Coordinates of C-alpha atoms in Angstrom, one line a residue:
X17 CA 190.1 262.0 155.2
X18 CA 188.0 265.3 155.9
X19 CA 187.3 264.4 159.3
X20 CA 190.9 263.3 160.3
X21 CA 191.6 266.8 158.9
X22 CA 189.4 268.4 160.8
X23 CA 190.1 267.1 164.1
X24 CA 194.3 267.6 162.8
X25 CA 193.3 271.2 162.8
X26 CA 191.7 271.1 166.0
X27 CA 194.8 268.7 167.8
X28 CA 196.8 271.9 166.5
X29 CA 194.9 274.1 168.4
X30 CA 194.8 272.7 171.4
X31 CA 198.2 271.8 171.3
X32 CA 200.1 275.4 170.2
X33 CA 197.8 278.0 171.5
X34 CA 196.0 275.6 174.7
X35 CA 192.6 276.4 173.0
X36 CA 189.6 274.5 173.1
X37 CA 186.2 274.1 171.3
X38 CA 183.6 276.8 170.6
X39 CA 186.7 279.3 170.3
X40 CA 188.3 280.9 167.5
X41 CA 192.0 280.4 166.4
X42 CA 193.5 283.2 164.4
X43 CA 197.0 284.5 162.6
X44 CA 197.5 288.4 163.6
X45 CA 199.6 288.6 160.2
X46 CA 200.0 286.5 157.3
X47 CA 200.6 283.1 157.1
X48 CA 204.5 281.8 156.8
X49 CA 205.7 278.2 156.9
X50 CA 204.6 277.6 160.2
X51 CA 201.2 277.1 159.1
X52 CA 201.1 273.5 158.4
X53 CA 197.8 273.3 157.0
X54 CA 197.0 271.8 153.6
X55 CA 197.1 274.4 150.5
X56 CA 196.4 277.6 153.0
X57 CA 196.3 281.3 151.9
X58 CA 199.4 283.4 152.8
X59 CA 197.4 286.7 151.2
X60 CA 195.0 286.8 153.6
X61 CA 193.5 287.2 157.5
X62 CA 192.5 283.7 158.8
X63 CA 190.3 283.2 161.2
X64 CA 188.4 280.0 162.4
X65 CA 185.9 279.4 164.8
X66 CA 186.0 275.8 166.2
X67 CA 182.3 274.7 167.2
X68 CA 181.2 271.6 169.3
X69 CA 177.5 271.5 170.1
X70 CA 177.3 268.4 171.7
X71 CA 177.2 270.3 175.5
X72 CA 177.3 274.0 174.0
X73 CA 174.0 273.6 172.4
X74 CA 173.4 275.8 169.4
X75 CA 176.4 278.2 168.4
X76 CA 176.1 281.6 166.7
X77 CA 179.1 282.9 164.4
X78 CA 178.1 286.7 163.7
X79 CA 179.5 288.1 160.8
X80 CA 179.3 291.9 160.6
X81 CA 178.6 293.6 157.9
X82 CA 181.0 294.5 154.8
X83 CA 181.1 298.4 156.4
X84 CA 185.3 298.6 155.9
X85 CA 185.7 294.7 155.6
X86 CA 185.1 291.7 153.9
X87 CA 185.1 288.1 154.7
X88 CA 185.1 285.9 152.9
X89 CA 184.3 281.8 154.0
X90 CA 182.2 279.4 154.6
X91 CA 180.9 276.9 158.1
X92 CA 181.0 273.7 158.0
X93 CA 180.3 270.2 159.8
X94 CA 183.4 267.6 160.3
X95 CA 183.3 265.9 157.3
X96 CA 183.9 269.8 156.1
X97 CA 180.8 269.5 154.1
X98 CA 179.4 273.0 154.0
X99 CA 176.7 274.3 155.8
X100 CA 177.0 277.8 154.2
X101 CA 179.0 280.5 153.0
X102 CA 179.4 283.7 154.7
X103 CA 179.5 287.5 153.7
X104 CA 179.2 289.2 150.5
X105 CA 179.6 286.0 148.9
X106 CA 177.2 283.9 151.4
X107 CA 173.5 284.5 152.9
X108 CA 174.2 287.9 154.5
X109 CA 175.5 289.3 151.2
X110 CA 177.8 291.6 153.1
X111 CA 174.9 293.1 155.5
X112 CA 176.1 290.9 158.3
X113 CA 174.4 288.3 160.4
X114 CA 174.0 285.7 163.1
X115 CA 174.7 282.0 161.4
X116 CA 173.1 279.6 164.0
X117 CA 174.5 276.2 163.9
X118 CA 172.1 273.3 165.5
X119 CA 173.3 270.0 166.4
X120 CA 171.8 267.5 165.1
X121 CA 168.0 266.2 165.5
X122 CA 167.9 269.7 167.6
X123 CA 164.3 270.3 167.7
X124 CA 164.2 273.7 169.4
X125 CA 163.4 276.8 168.4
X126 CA 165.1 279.2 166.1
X127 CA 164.9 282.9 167.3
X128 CA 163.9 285.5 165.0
X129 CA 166.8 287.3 163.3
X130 CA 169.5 284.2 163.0
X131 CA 170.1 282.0 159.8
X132 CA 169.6 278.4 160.9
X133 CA 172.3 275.7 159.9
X134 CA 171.3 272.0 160.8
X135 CA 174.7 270.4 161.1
X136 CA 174.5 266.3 160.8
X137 CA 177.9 266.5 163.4
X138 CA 178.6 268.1 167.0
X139 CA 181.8 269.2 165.4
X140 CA 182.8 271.2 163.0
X141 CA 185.0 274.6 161.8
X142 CA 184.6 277.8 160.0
X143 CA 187.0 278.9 157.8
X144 CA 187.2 282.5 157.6
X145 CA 189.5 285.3 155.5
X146 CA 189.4 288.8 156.3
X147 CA 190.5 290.2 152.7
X148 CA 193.0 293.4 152.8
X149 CA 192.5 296.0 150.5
X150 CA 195.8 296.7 149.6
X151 CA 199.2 295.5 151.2
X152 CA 200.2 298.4 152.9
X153 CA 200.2 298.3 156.7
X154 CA 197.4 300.5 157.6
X155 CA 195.7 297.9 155.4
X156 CA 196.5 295.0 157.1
X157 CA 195.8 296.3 160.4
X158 CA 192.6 297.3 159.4
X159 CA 192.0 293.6 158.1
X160 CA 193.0 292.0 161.6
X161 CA 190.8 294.6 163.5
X162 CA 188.1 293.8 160.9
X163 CA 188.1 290.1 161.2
X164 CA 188.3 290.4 165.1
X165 CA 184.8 291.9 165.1
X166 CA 183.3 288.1 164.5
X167 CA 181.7 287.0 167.5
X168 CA 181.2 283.3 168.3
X169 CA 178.9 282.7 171.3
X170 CA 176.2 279.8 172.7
X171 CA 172.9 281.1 171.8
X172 CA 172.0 280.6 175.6
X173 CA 174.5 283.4 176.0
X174 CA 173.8 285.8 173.3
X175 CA 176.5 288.3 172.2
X176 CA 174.8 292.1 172.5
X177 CA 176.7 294.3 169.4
X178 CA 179.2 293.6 166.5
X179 CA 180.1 297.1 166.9
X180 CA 183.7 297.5 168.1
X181 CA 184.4 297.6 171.8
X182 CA 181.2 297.2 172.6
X183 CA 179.9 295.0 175.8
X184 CA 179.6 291.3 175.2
X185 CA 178.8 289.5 178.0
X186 CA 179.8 286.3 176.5
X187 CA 183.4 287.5 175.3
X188 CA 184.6 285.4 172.1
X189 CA 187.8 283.9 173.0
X190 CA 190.4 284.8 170.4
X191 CA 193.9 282.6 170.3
X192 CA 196.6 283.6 168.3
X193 CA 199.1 281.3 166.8
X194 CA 201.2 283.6 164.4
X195 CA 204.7 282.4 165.2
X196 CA 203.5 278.7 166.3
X197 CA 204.4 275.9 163.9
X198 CA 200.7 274.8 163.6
X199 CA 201.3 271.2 162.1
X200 CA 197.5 269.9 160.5
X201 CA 199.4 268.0 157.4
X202 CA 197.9 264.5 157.2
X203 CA 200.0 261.7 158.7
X204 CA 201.0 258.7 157.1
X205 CA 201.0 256.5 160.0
X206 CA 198.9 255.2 163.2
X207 CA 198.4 258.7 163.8
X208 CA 195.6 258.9 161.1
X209 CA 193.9 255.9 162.6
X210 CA 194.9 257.8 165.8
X211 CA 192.3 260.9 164.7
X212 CA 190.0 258.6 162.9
X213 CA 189.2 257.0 166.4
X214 CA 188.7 260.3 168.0
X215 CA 186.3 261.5 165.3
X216 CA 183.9 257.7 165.3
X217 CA 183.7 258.0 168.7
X218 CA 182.7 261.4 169.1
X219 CA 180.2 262.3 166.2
X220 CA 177.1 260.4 165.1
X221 CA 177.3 257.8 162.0
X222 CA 176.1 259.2 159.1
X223 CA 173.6 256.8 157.1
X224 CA 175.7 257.1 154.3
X225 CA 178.9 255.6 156.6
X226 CA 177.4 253.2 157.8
X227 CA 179.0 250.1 156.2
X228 CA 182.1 251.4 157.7
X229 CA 181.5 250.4 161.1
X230 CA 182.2 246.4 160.6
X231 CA 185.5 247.1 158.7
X232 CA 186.6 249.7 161.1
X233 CA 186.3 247.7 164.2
X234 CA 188.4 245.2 162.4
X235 CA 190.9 248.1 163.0
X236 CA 189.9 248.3 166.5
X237 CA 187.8 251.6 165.9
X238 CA 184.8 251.0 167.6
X239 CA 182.5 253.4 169.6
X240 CA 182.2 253.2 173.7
X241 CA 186.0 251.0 173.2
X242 CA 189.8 252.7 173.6
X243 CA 191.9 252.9 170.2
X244 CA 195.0 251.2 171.3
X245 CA 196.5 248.7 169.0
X246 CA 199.6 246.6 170.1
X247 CA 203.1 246.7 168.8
X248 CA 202.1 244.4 165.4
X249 CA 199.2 245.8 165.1
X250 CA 200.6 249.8 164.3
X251 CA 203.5 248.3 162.3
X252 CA 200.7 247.1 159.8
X253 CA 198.9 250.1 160.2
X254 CA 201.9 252.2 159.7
X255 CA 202.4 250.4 156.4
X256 CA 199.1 250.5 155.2
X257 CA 199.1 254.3 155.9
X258 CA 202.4 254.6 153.5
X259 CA 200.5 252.4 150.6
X260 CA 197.1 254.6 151.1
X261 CA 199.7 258.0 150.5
X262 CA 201.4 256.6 147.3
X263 CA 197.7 255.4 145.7
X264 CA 196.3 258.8 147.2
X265 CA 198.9 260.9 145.2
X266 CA 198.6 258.7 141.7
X267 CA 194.6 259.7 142.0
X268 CA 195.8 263.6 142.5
X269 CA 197.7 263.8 139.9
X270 CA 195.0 262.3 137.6
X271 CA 192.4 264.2 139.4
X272 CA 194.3 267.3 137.4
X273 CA 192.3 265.9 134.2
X274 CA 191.6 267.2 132.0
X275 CA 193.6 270.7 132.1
X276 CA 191.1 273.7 132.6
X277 CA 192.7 275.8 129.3
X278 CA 192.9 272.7 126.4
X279 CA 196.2 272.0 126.2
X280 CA 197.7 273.8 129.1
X281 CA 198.8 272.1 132.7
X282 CA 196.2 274.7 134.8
X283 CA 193.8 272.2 136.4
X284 CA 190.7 272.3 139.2
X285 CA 191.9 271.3 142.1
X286 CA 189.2 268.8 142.7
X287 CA 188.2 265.3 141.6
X288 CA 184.9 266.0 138.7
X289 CA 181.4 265.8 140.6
X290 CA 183.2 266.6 144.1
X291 CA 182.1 269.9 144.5
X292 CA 178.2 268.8 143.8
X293 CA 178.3 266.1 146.5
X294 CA 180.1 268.0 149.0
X295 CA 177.4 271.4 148.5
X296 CA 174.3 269.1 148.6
X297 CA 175.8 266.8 151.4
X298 CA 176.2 264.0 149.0
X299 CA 171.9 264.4 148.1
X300 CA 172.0 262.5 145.2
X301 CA 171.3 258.4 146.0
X302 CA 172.9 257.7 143.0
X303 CA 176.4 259.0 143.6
X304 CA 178.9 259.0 146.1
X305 CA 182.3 260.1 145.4
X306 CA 184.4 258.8 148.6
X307 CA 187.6 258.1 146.4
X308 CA 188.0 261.6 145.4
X309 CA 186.4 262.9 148.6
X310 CA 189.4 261.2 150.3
X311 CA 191.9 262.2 147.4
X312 CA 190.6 266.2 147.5
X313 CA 191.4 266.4 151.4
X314 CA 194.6 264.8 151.5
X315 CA 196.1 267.8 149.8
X316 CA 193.6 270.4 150.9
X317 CA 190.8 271.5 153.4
X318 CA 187.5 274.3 153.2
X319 CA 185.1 273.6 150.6
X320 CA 182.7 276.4 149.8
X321 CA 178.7 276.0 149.6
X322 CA 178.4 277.8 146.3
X323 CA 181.3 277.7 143.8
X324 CA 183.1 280.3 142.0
X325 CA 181.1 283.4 144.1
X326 CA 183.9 284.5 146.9
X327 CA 187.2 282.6 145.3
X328 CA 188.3 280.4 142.6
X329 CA 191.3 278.1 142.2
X330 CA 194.0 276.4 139.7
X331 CA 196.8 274.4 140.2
X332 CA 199.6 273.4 138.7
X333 CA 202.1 270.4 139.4
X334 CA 203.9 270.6 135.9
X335 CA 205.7 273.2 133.8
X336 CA 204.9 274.1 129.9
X337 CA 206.8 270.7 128.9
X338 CA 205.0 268.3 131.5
X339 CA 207.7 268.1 133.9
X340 CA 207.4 268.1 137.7
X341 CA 208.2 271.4 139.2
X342 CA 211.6 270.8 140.8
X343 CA 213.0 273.3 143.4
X344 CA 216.5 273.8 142.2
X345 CA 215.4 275.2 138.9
X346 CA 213.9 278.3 138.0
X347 CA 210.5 279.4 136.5
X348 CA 208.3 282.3 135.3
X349 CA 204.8 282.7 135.2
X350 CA 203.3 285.2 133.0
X351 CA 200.1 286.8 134.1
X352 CA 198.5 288.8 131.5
X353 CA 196.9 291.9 132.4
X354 CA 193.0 292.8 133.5
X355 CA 192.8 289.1 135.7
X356 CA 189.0 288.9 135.6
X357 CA 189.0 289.7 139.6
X358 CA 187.2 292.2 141.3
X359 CA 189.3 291.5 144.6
X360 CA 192.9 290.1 144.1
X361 CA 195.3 287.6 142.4
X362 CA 197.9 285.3 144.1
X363 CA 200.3 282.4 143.2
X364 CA 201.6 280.3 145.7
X365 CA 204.1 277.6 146.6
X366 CA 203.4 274.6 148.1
X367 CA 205.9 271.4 148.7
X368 CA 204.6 269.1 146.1
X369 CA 205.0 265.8 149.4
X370 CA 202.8 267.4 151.8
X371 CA 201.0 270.3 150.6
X372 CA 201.9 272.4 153.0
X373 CA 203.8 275.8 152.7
X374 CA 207.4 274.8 152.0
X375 CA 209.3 274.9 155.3
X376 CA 211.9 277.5 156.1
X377 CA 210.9 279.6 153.4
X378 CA 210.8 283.5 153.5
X379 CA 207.8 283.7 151.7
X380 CA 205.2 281.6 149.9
X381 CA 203.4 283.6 147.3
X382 CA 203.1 286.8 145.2
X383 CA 200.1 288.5 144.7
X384 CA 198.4 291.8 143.3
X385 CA 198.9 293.2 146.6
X386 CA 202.2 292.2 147.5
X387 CA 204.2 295.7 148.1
X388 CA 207.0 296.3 145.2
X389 CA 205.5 293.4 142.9
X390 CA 207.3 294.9 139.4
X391 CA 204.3 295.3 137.0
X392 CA 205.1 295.4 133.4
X393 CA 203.3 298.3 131.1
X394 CA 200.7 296.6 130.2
X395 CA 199.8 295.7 133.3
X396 CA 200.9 292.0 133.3
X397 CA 203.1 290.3 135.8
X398 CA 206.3 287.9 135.7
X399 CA 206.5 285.7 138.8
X400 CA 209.4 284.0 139.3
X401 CA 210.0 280.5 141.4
X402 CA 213.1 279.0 142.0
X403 CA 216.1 278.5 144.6
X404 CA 217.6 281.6 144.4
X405 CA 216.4 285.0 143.2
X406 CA 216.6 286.1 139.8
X407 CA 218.2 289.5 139.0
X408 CA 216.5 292.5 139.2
X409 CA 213.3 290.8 140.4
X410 CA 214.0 289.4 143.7
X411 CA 210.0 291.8 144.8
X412 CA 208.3 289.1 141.7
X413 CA 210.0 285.8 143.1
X414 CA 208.8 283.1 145.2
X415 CA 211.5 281.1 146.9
X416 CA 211.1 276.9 146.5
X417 CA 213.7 274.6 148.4
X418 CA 216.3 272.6 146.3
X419 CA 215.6 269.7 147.2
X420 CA 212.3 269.5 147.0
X421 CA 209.5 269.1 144.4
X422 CA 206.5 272.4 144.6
X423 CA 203.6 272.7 143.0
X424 CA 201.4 276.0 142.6
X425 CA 197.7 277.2 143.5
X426 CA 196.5 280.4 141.6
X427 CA 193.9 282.3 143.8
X428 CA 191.4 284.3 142.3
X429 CA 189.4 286.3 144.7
X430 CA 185.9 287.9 143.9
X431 CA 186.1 286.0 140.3
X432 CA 184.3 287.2 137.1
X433 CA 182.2 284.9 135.5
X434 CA 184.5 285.7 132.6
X435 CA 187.1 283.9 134.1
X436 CA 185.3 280.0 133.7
X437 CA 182.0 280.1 131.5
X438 CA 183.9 281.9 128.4
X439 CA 187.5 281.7 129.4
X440 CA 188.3 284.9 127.8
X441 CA 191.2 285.1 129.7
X442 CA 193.7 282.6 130.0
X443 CA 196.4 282.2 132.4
X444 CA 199.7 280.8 130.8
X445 CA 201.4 277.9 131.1
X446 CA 204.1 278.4 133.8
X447 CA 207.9 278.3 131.8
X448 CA 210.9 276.8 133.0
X449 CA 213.5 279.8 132.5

């Protein structure tokens, strides 16, 4: 499932803004519905550097330093396990640096001055967020300017400044695909199988995959052999790909066990011992967790090298009372005051089928940067989701679609360790009104 995501992403690319590998696709202004992806971030810059080493050679992603910015992201191979985080939160802690990604067995060697990341795939992606400091304009513009200063580059053609404007005789290649519907939500059909192919034929097998490679070429996934299965053939696999869907959405929903607050519906939006396999690359002999690697991924993509440093997440798929979230009613989240972030708060909307933004929507979130957001005096927040607007609060609301179930990720950026060793704060329950 990570993989087929990954290359999903990269089909996207290549398909709405003609790019290719080893350049970086990025949204000049925040996302709306037409970013397709699973679970993204409407509060912030995205950028994301597409790397293939396999004729490239080594890759360099420089990060500059936290001097009137801040990124915030991690790199990572195909299987979007991560290599390492990036910026105040990662290796360079905000001073900048050059992250040099080496394919694999590369036995070269590594300059003085870059951080070296040995990658067990050609492929892979960064995902990057240049964080505004406010939402005003001048703020945003400073956060697109801010994020265009990464540089992505072969190490045979080294970049010579991070400083704005100047010379770079190896020019990163920058494609823009605000206003593009950028479609990476997983398909339920041959198309997986479709991407699966792609990805087994162009990355090496992992040890641990291995005992894939018989049942696959059952499928007619094999390396060095062309995908193309006849008419019978994608009618099973389009069926099997609609059974995988409704098993993978029974193990979401009990991956949201148990709650993060006792008693409440806020969960981790992960399957338990995920987040340890995917950081150590699965380095444990002992444990593999491909069931919940496969559930995580079909509703979401990025996994971070070290948790809880740059960003934290909850979701919700159920109100106060344990009912789905349906779009034609209305609901209110109440976020106390002094949310234990040093950076920013959001909630968004996501349509509860495909995790992607919901589709035709104004607007997908509310955060403690959104411009007008009605604060109360003590600092806390109503947001409001729903079909239509409520009263007097239409800058708090969040639109959903009536006809279709949502569910909601809370975002905290630059957490305190507050907010999940004591739990000192507690976000609410959200209500239907």
């Amino acid at each position: 499932m990570p993989a087929v995501n990954t290359d999903l992403m990269y089909q996207a690319m290549a398909r709405e803004v003609k790019g290719g590998w080893n350049q970086i696709v990025y949204w000049s202004r925040l996302l709306d519905w037409k970013n397709q992806t699973l679970t993204p971030n409407p509060d912030a810059i995205y950028l994301m550097p597409f790397f293939n080493t396999a004729d490239a050679g080594p890759m360099v992603i420089e990060i500059p330093p936290a001097d009137g910015g801040s990124i915030t992201g991690s790199i990572m191979d195909c299987w979007q396990t991560p290599l390492e985080d990036v910026g105040p939160a990662g290796v360079d802690k905000g001073k900048g640096g050059k992250y040099l990604i080496l394919p694999p067995g590369y036995s070269g060697t590594v300059p003085d001055g870059y951080i070296p990341l040995r990658s067990q795939t050609y492929q892979g992606y960064a995902l990057l967020r240049s964080i505004l400091q406010s939402g005003s304009d001048a703020d945003f513009a400073k956060a697109v300017e801010y994020g265009k200063r990464i540089a992505f580059y072969p190490l045979s053609a080294p970049s010579t400044s991070l400083a704005p404007g100047a010379a770079n005789p190896s020019a990163t290649i920058y494609l823009d695909a605000a206003g593009v519907v950028f479609d990476a939500t997983i398909p339920y059909d041959v198309r997986f199988f479709e991407s699966l192919a792609r990805m087994v034929e162009s990355q090496p097998w992992l040890e641990r995959d291995r005992a894939m490679i018989d049942p696959l070429r059952t499928l007619g996934i094999e390396k060095g052999k062309t995908f193309n299965p006849d008419a019978t053939a994608r009618e099973v696999l389009n069926d099997a790909a609609q059974e995988a869907r409704q098993w993978l959405d029974m193990q979401y929903e009990a991956s949201l066990l148990p709650p993060f607050y006792e008693g409440g519906h806020w969960a981790l939006p992960t399957a338990p011992g995920l987040m340890d396999g995917m950081q150590s690359s699965f380095a444990d002999p002992n444990h593999y967790h491909r069931d919940a690697r496969g559930t995580t991924y079909a509703m979401a993509f990025f996994c971070p090298k070290h948790s809880g440093s740059g960003s934290y997440y909850l979701m919700a798929t159920k109100d106060s009372e344990g009912r789905p979230f349906q779009g034609g009613s209305t609901y209110r989240l109440h976020v106390p005051p002094n949310v234990p972030v040093r950076q920013y708060w959001s909630a968004t909307v996501y349509d509860r089928a495909t995790h992607g933004l919901v589709r035709d929507m104004t607007r997908a979130s509310r955060s403690s940067q959104s411009p007008g957001l009605q604060t109360s005096g003590d600092g806390s927040v109503d947001v409001y989701f729903g079909s239509s607007a409520p009263a007097n609060r239409e800058s708090n609301w969040v639109p959903t679609s009536p006809d279709r179930e949502f569910e909601v990720l809370f975002r905290f950026y630059g957490p305190e360790k507050s907010l999940f060793e004591k739990k000192t704060w507690r976000l609410p329950d959200i209500e239907k009104a």
